[in-house]
CSV table of C-alpha atoms and ligand atoms in Angstrom, one decimal:
chain,number,residue,atom,x,y,z
A,1,MET,CA,-60.0,98.7,116.4
A,2,ILE,CA,-61.2,95.8,118.5
A,3,MET,CA,-60.4,92.4,117.0
A,4,ASN,CA,-63.2,90.1,116.0
A,5,GLY,CA,-63.6,86.6,117.5
A,6,ARG,CA,-65.6,85.1,120.3
A,7,LEU,CA,-65.1,86.8,123.6
A,8,ILE,CA,-63.3,84.2,125.8
A,9,TYR,CA,-65.4,85.3,128.8
A,10,ASP,CA,-68.5,84.2,127.0
A,11,CYS,CA,-67.5,80.6,127.4
A,12,THR,CA,-68.5,78.4,130.3
A,13,PHE,CA,-66.0,75.9,131.5
A,14,GLU,CA,-67.9,73.1,129.9
A,15,GLU,CA,-68.2,75.0,126.6
A,16,LEU,CA,-64.4,75.6,126.5
A,17,LYS,CA,-63.8,71.9,127.3
A,18,ASP,CA,-66.0,70.9,124.3
A,19,ILE,CA,-64.2,73.3,122.0
A,20,LEU,CA,-60.8,72.0,123.0
A,21,VAL,CA,-61.9,68.4,122.6
A,22,GLY,CA,-63.2,69.4,119.2
A,23,MET,CA,-59.7,70.6,118.4
A,24,GLY,CA,-58.3,67.3,119.3
A,25,GLU,CA,-57.0,68.4,122.7
A,26,LYS,CA,-57.3,66.8,126.1
A,27,PRO,CA,-60.2,68.1,128.3
A,28,PHE,CA,-57.9,69.0,131.2
A,29,ARG,CA,-56.4,71.8,129.1
A,30,ALA,CA,-59.7,73.7,129.8
A,31,GLY,CA,-58.8,73.9,133.4
A,32,GLN,CA,-55.4,75.3,132.7
A,33,ILE,CA,-56.7,77.8,130.2
A,34,PHE,CA,-59.6,79.0,132.4
A,35,LYS,CA,-57.2,79.5,135.3
A,36,TRP,CA,-55.1,81.8,133.2
A,37,VAL,CA,-58.1,83.7,131.8
A,38,TYR,CA,-59.5,84.4,135.3
A,39,GLU,CA,-56.1,85.2,136.7
A,40,GLY,CA,-56.4,88.1,134.3
A,41,VAL,CA,-54.0,87.5,131.4
A,42,SER,CA,-54.9,89.4,128.3
A,43,SER,CA,-53.5,87.1,125.6
A,44,PHE,CA,-53.0,83.4,125.0
A,45,ASP,CA,-49.2,84.0,124.7
A,46,GLU,CA,-49.0,84.5,128.4
A,47,MET,CA,-50.2,80.9,129.0
A,48,THR,CA,-46.8,79.3,129.4
A,49,ASN,CA,-48.0,75.8,130.1
A,50,ILE,CA,-49.9,75.7,126.8
A,51,SER,CA,-48.1,74.7,123.6
A,52,LYS,CA,-47.4,77.4,121.1
A,53,PRO,CA,-49.5,75.8,118.3
A,54,LEU,CA,-52.5,75.5,120.6
A,55,ARG,CA,-52.1,79.1,121.8
A,56,GLN,CA,-52.1,80.2,118.1
A,57,LYS,CA,-55.2,78.2,117.3
A,58,LEU,CA,-57.0,79.6,120.3
A,59,ALA,CA,-56.0,83.2,119.4
A,60,GLU,CA,-57.7,82.7,116.0
A,61,VAL,CA,-61.0,81.7,117.7
A,62,PHE,CA,-61.1,83.9,120.7
A,63,THR,CA,-60.6,87.5,121.8
A,64,PHE,CA,-59.9,89.0,125.2
A,65,ASP,CA,-61.2,92.4,124.0
A,66,GLY,CA,-64.5,92.8,125.9
A,67,VAL,CA,-64.2,96.3,127.1
A,68,ARG,CA,-61.9,99.2,126.5
A,69,PHE,CA,-61.3,102.0,129.0
A,70,ILE,CA,-62.7,105.4,128.0
A,71,LYS,CA,-62.6,107.5,131.1
A,72,SER,CA,-63.2,107.4,134.8
A,73,SER,CA,-64.2,109.8,137.6
A,74,GLY,CA,-63.2,109.2,141.2
A,75,SER,CA,-65.0,110.3,144.3
A,76,MET,CA,-63.4,112.8,146.6
A,77,LYS,CA,-63.2,110.3,149.3
A,78,GLY,CA,-61.2,108.0,147.0
A,79,ASN,CA,-63.2,105.0,147.8
A,80,SER,CA,-65.2,104.8,144.7
A,81,GLU,CA,-64.6,105.2,141.0
A,82,LYS,CA,-66.9,105.3,138.1
A,83,LEU,CA,-65.6,103.8,134.8
A,84,LEU,CA,-66.9,104.4,131.3
A,85,LEU,CA,-66.0,101.4,129.1
A,86,ALA,CA,-66.5,100.9,125.4
A,87,LEU,CA,-67.7,97.5,124.1
A,88,SER,CA,-66.5,96.0,120.8
A,89,ASP,CA,-69.1,97.9,118.8
A,90,MET,CA,-68.0,101.1,120.5
A,91,HIS,CA,-71.2,101.4,122.5
A,92,THR,CA,-70.4,102.5,126.0
A,93,VAL,CA,-71.5,101.2,129.5
A,94,GLU,CA,-70.6,102.2,133.0
A,95,SER,CA,-69.3,100.3,136.0
A,96,VAL,CA,-68.7,101.6,139.5
A,97,LEU,CA,-66.0,100.3,141.7
A,98,MET,CA,-66.6,100.7,145.4
A,99,ARG,CA,-64.0,100.0,148.1
A,100,HIS,CA,-65.4,98.9,151.4
A,101,GLU,CA,-63.7,97.8,154.6
A,102,TYR,CA,-65.0,94.3,153.8
A,103,GLY,CA,-63.8,94.1,150.2
A,104,VAL,CA,-64.3,95.6,146.8
A,105,SER,CA,-67.7,95.6,145.0
A,106,LEU,CA,-68.4,96.4,141.4
A,107,CYS,CA,-71.7,97.7,140.1
A,108,VAL,CA,-72.0,96.4,136.5
A,109,SER,CA,-74.2,97.2,133.6
A,110,SER,CA,-76.3,94.5,131.9
A,111,GLN,CA,-77.6,96.4,128.9
A,112,VAL,CA,-76.6,99.4,126.7
A,113,GLY,CA,-79.4,101.8,127.7
A,114,CYS,CA,-82.6,100.5,129.1
A,115,LYS,CA,-86.2,99.8,128.1
A,116,MET,CA,-87.8,100.7,131.4
A,117,HIS,CA,-87.9,104.4,131.0
A,118,CYS,CA,-88.2,105.3,134.7
A,119,ALA,CA,-88.9,109.1,134.8
A,120,PHE,CA,-86.0,109.9,137.1
A,121,CYS,CA,-83.3,107.8,135.4
A,122,ALA,CA,-80.7,108.9,132.9
A,123,SER,CA,-80.3,105.4,131.4
A,124,GLY,CA,-83.9,105.1,130.3
A,125,ALA,CA,-83.9,108.6,129.0
A,126,ASP,CA,-81.3,107.7,126.4
A,127,GLY,CA,-83.2,104.7,125.2
A,128,TYR,CA,-82.4,101.0,124.7
A,129,VAL,CA,-79.6,99.8,122.4
A,130,ARG,CA,-78.9,96.1,123.1
A,131,ASN,CA,-78.3,93.4,125.7
A,132,LEU,CA,-74.8,92.7,126.9
A,133,THR,CA,-73.5,89.2,126.5
A,134,ALA,CA,-72.4,87.2,129.5
A,135,GLY,CA,-68.8,87.8,128.5
A,136,GLU,CA,-69.3,91.5,128.3
A,137,ILE,CA,-70.7,91.6,131.8
A,138,ILE,CA,-67.6,89.6,133.0
A,139,ALA,CA,-65.3,91.8,131.0
A,140,GLN,CA,-66.3,94.7,133.2
A,141,VAL,CA,-65.1,92.7,136.3
A,142,MET,CA,-61.9,91.6,134.6
A,143,TYR,CA,-61.1,95.2,133.7
A,144,ALA,CA,-61.7,96.3,137.3
A,145,ASN,CA,-59.5,93.5,138.5
A,146,LYS,CA,-56.7,94.6,136.2
A,147,MET,CA,-57.0,98.1,137.5
A,148,LEU,CA,-57.0,96.9,141.1
A,149,ALA,CA,-53.9,94.7,140.5
A,150,GLU,CA,-52.0,97.7,139.1
A,151,ASN,CA,-52.7,99.5,142.4
A,152,GLY,CA,-51.7,96.4,144.4
A,153,GLU,CA,-55.3,96.0,145.7
A,154,GLY,CA,-57.4,92.8,146.0
A,155,LYS,CA,-59.9,91.6,143.5
A,156,VAL,CA,-63.6,92.4,143.1
A,157,SER,CA,-65.4,90.1,145.5
A,158,MET,CA,-69.0,91.4,145.3
A,159,LEU,CA,-71.1,92.2,142.3
A,160,VAL,CA,-74.3,94.3,142.1
A,161,PHE,CA,-76.3,94.6,138.9
A,162,MET,CA,-77.2,98.2,139.4
A,163,GLY,CA,-75.5,99.8,136.4
A,164,SER,CA,-77.4,100.6,133.3
A,165,GLY,CA,-80.0,98.1,132.1
A,166,GLU,CA,-82.7,95.9,133.6
A,167,PRO,CA,-81.1,92.6,134.5
A,168,PHE,CA,-84.3,90.6,134.2
A,169,ASP,CA,-84.8,91.9,130.6
A,170,ASN,CA,-81.5,90.1,129.8
A,171,PHE,CA,-82.1,87.2,132.1
A,172,GLU,CA,-80.2,84.4,130.3
A,173,ASN,CA,-77.0,86.3,129.9
A,174,VAL,CA,-77.0,87.7,133.4
A,175,ILE,CA,-77.4,84.3,134.9
A,176,LYS,CA,-74.8,82.8,132.6
A,177,SER,CA,-72.3,85.5,133.7
A,178,ILE,CA,-73.0,84.8,137.4
A,179,LYS,CA,-72.6,81.1,136.9
A,180,ILE,CA,-69.2,81.6,135.1
A,181,MET,CA,-68.0,84.0,137.7
A,182,HIS,CA,-69.2,81.7,140.5
A,183,SER,CA,-67.4,78.6,139.0
A,184,PRO,CA,-64.4,77.5,141.0
A,185,GLU,CA,-62.4,77.5,137.7
A,186,GLY,CA,-63.6,81.1,137.1
A,187,LEU,CA,-63.5,83.9,139.6
A,188,ASN,CA,-64.9,81.6,142.4
A,189,ILE,CA,-67.2,84.3,143.8
A,190,GLY,CA,-70.0,83.0,146.1
A,191,TYR,CA,-73.6,83.3,145.0
A,192,ARG,CA,-74.3,85.2,148.2
A,193,ASN,CA,-71.9,88.0,146.9
A,194,PHE,CA,-74.2,88.8,143.9
A,195,THR,CA,-77.1,91.2,144.1
A,196,ILE,CA,-79.6,91.7,141.2
A,197,SER,CA,-81.6,94.9,141.3
A,198,THR,CA,-84.8,95.0,139.3
A,199,SER,CA,-87.3,97.7,138.5
A,200,GLY,CA,-89.9,95.1,139.2
A,201,LEU,CA,-90.3,92.5,136.5
A,202,VAL,CA,-92.4,90.1,138.4
A,203,GLU,CA,-91.8,87.1,136.1
A,204,GLY,CA,-88.1,87.6,136.4
A,205,ILE,CA,-88.3,87.3,140.2
A,206,TYR,CA,-90.1,84.0,139.8
A,207,SER,CA,-87.6,82.8,137.2
A,208,LEU,CA,-84.7,83.7,139.5
A,209,ALA,CA,-86.4,81.8,142.4
A,210,ARG,CA,-86.6,78.7,140.1
A,211,GLU,CA,-82.8,78.9,139.6
A,212,GLU,CA,-82.5,78.1,143.3
A,213,LEU,CA,-79.3,80.1,143.7
A,214,PRO,CA,-78.7,82.1,146.9
A,215,ILE,CA,-78.4,85.5,145.1
A,216,ASN,CA,-79.5,88.7,146.8
A,217,LEU,CA,-82.5,90.5,145.4
A,218,SER,CA,-83.1,94.3,145.4
A,219,ILE,CA,-86.4,95.7,144.3
A,220,SER,CA,-86.6,99.3,143.0
A,221,LEU,CA,-89.8,100.1,144.7
A,222,HIS,CA,-89.5,103.9,144.9
A,223,ALA,CA,-93.1,104.6,145.8
A,224,PRO,CA,-95.5,103.3,148.4
A,225,ASP,CA,-98.7,103.4,146.2
A,226,ASP,CA,-99.5,102.3,142.6
A,227,GLU,CA,-100.6,105.8,141.6
A,228,LEU,CA,-97.2,107.5,142.3
A,229,ARG,CA,-95.3,104.4,141.1
A,230,LYS,CA,-97.0,104.6,137.8
A,231,GLU,CA,-96.0,108.2,137.4
A,232,LEU,CA,-92.3,107.4,138.1
A,233,MET,CA,-92.0,103.9,136.6
A,234,PRO,CA,-93.9,102.7,133.5
A,235,ILE,CA,-93.4,99.0,134.7
A,236,ALA,CA,-95.9,99.8,137.5
A,237,LYS,CA,-98.6,99.8,134.8
A,238,ARG,CA,-97.9,96.1,134.2
A,239,HIS,CA,-97.5,94.9,137.8
A,240,THR,CA,-99.1,96.3,141.0
A,241,ILE,CA,-97.1,96.8,144.2
A,242,LYS,CA,-99.1,93.9,145.7
A,243,GLU,CA,-97.9,91.5,143.0
A,244,LEU,CA,-94.4,92.7,143.4
A,245,ILE,CA,-94.4,92.2,147.2
A,246,GLU,CA,-96.0,88.7,146.7
A,247,ALA,CA,-93.2,87.8,144.2
A,248,SER,CA,-90.5,89.2,146.6
A,249,SER,CA,-91.9,87.1,149.5
A,250,PHE,CA,-91.9,84.0,147.3
A,251,TYR,CA,-88.3,84.7,146.5
A,252,PHE,CA,-87.4,85.1,150.1
A,253,ASN,CA,-89.1,81.9,151.1
A,254,ALA,CA,-87.6,80.0,148.2
A,255,THR,CA,-84.0,81.1,148.7
A,256,GLY,CA,-83.8,82.4,152.3
A,257,ARG,CA,-81.9,85.4,150.9
A,258,ARG,CA,-82.8,88.8,152.3
A,259,VAL,CA,-84.8,91.0,149.9
A,260,THR,CA,-84.1,94.7,149.9
A,261,MET,CA,-86.7,97.4,148.9
A,262,GLU,CA,-84.9,100.3,147.3
A,263,TYR,CA,-86.7,103.6,147.9
A,264,LEU,CA,-85.5,106.8,146.2
A,265,LEU,CA,-85.8,110.0,148.1
A,266,ILE,CA,-86.9,112.8,145.7
A,267,LYS,CA,-87.9,116.1,147.1
A,268,ASP,CA,-91.7,116.6,147.5
A,269,VAL,CA,-92.3,113.6,145.3
A,270,THR,CA,-91.4,110.5,147.4
A,271,ASP,CA,-90.0,112.0,150.6
A,272,THR,CA,-93.0,113.5,152.4
A,273,VAL,CA,-94.3,112.4,155.9
A,274,GLU,CA,-97.4,111.0,154.3
A,275,LYS,CA,-95.3,108.8,151.9
A,276,ALA,CA,-93.1,107.6,154.8
A,277,LYS,CA,-96.2,106.5,156.8
A,278,GLN,CA,-97.6,104.8,153.7
A,279,LEU,CA,-94.4,103.0,153.1
A,280,ALA,CA,-94.2,101.9,156.7
A,281,SER,CA,-97.7,100.4,156.7
A,282,LEU,CA,-97.0,98.7,153.4
A,283,LEU,CA,-93.8,97.0,154.6
A,284,LYS,CA,-94.5,96.4,158.2
A,285,HIS,CA,-94.4,92.7,159.0
A,286,THR,CA,-93.0,91.8,155.6
A,287,GLY,CA,-89.4,91.5,157.0
A,288,PHE,CA,-88.0,93.3,153.9
A,289,HIS,CA,-85.1,95.6,154.5
A,290,VAL,CA,-85.6,99.2,153.2
A,291,ASN,CA,-82.7,101.0,151.6
A,292,LEU,CA,-83.3,104.7,151.2
A,293,ILE,CA,-81.4,106.3,148.3
A,294,PRO,CA,-81.0,110.1,148.2
A,295,TYR,CA,-81.7,111.0,144.6
A,296,ASN,CA,-78.7,111.9,142.4
A,297,GLU,CA,-79.9,114.8,140.3
A,298,VAL,CA,-79.8,114.3,136.5
A,299,GLU,CA,-79.3,117.2,134.2
A,300,GLY,CA,-82.4,117.9,132.2
A,301,LEU,CA,-84.7,116.1,134.6
A,302,PRO,CA,-86.9,118.0,137.0
A,303,TYR,CA,-86.3,115.9,140.1
A,304,VAL,CA,-84.5,117.3,143.2
A,305,ARG,CA,-82.6,115.4,145.9
A,306,SER,CA,-84.2,115.5,149.4
A,307,SER,CA,-82.6,117.6,152.1
A,308,PRO,CA,-80.7,115.8,154.9
A,309,SER,CA,-83.4,116.8,157.4
A,310,ARG,CA,-86.1,115.3,155.2
A,311,ILE,CA,-84.1,112.1,154.9
A,312,ASN,CA,-83.7,111.9,158.7
A,313,THR,CA,-87.4,112.5,159.3
A,314,PHE,CA,-88.3,109.8,156.7
A,315,MET,CA,-85.9,107.3,158.3
A,316,ASP,CA,-87.3,108.1,161.8
A,317,ILE,CA,-90.9,107.5,160.7
A,318,LEU,CA,-89.9,104.0,159.3
A,319,LYS,CA,-88.0,103.1,162.4
A,320,GLU,CA,-90.7,104.2,164.8
A,321,ARG,CA,-92.9,101.8,162.9
A,322,THR,CA,-90.4,99.1,163.2
A,323,VAL,CA,-89.5,99.0,159.6
A,324,ASN,CA,-85.8,98.0,159.2
A,325,ALA,CA,-84.2,100.8,157.1
A,326,THR,CA,-80.8,102.1,156.2
A,327,CYS,CA,-79.7,105.0,154.1
A,328,ARG,CA,-77.2,104.3,151.3
A,329,ASP,CA,-74.3,106.5,151.9
A,330,SER,CA,-74.4,108.1,148.6
A,331,LEU,CA,-70.9,107.2,147.6
A,332,GLY,CA,-71.8,108.2,144.1
A,333,LYS,CA,-72.9,111.8,144.3
A,334,ASP,CA,-69.6,113.4,143.5
A,335,ILE,CA,-68.8,110.9,140.8
A,336,ASN,CA,-72.0,111.1,138.8
A,337,ALA,CA,-72.8,107.6,139.9
A,338,ALA,CA,-76.5,107.5,139.1
A,339,CYS,CA,-77.2,105.4,136.0
A,340,GLY,CA,-76.2,106.8,132.8
A,341,GLN,CA,-74.8,110.1,134.1
A,342,LEU,CA,-71.1,109.7,133.2
A,343,LYS,CA,-72.1,108.4,129.8
A,344,ARG,CA,-74.3,111.4,129.2
A,345,GLY,CA,-71.4,113.7,130.0
A,346,TYR,CA,-69.3,111.8,127.5
A,347,VAL,CA,-71.8,111.5,124.7
A,348,GLY,CA,-72.8,115.1,125.2
A,349,ASN,CA,-69.1,116.3,124.9
B,401,LIG,N1,-82.9,98.3,136.3
B,401,LIG,C1,-82.5,97.9,137.6
B,401,LIG,C2,-81.1,98.1,137.9
B,401,LIG,C3,-80.4,99.4,137.5
B,401,LIG,S1,-80.7,100.9,138.3
B,401,LIG,C4,-83.4,98.6,138.6
B,401,LIG,O1,-84.2,99.4,138.2
B,401,LIG,O2,-83.3,98.2,139.8
B,401,LIG,C5,-80.1,100.8,139.9
B,401,LIG,C6,-80.8,101.6,140.9
B,401,LIG,O3,-80.5,103.0,140.7
B,401,LIG,C7,-82.3,101.5,140.8
B,401,LIG,O4,-82.9,101.4,142.1
B,401,LIG,C8,-82.7,102.8,140.1
B,401,LIG,O5,-84.0,103.2,140.4
B,401,LIG,C9,-81.7,103.8,140.8
B,401,LIG,N2,-81.5,105.1,140.1
B,401,LIG,C10,-81.7,105.4,138.8
B,401,LIG,N3,-81.5,106.7,138.6
B,401,LIG,C11,-81.1,107.2,139.8
B,401,LIG,C12,-80.7,108.5,140.2
B,401,LIG,N4,-80.7,109.5,139.4
B,401,LIG,N5,-80.4,108.7,141.5
B,401,LIG,C13,-80.4,107.6,142.4
B,401,LIG,N6,-80.7,106.4,142.0
B,401,LIG,C14,-81.1,106.2,140.8
């Protein structure tokens, strides 16, 4: 069983300092303790420059048990690995570790399940359970770092919020987790190395812009017109594509960070020549980058992945019309990397 106690990763540096001062300790201890925590120790006993009585006191207040490993599935190419992790209440979330030439990135979950109910997505299909705390988001990274260290590999240096959940539906905790991971006393990851992906919560985009942090933004557009988008994504009933594009431009102007439009390629639904032309005229002159994602099929859902020739044609149409597009090498296909798929396999077993 996972021990009770406050998850140590839920504490900002300042909060830890206050707690220590409240215990009658000197504030500089916070720096020593934070350093140990983010170097990846899993107990206070490993903190050799901290007195034993203080270590014991801290162990009564805090826990390191954010996530427990359940199972993983690796890709054939060996460069990505999907992890199924259990939280303290035994709900499970997924994280995907991706090894690139330029470093290791981790795709993290921000909620157990999701409220957005996109028609094509496994996470939404299973319903919403709860938000993750900031510490539970960080715990996914700390677990990945531990795994990497065991293999003699480097640490996670880039984070994408593309696991299960809608990050802007858990705004406070997501931002808190990013600030802790960014802090020099924490993991010291630059804001430019974080990407938040949203299904299109317009108010969340403006809120993030107000934070004035150079975080990358990805928008799950997936359709070039409101009619099709409403069929695929219920959020499209709340905000039009026009509102979404306005908010994205505002974000770009406020932060200078590139905004990426994610576009799923689903056979005969989103991947036709007509849709490609519509998408090109929608995004021409906006400066947004388009990332085409070949759909990962989900058991029980009717959607089918586009063929490679359809994908190429779609890409060519965008390029001819000077829309900047790339196609995500679907690292995930052979590891069930689409949202919620590994979890489904597990829950269903
Ligand atoms: N809720 C956020 C982030 C999580 S989903 C969002 O919607 O952006 C991360 C991305 O994976 C989104 O673009 C989502 O639409 C996409 N996705 C969901 N199911 C998928 C599937 N079966 N195949 C490929 N991409 C999928």
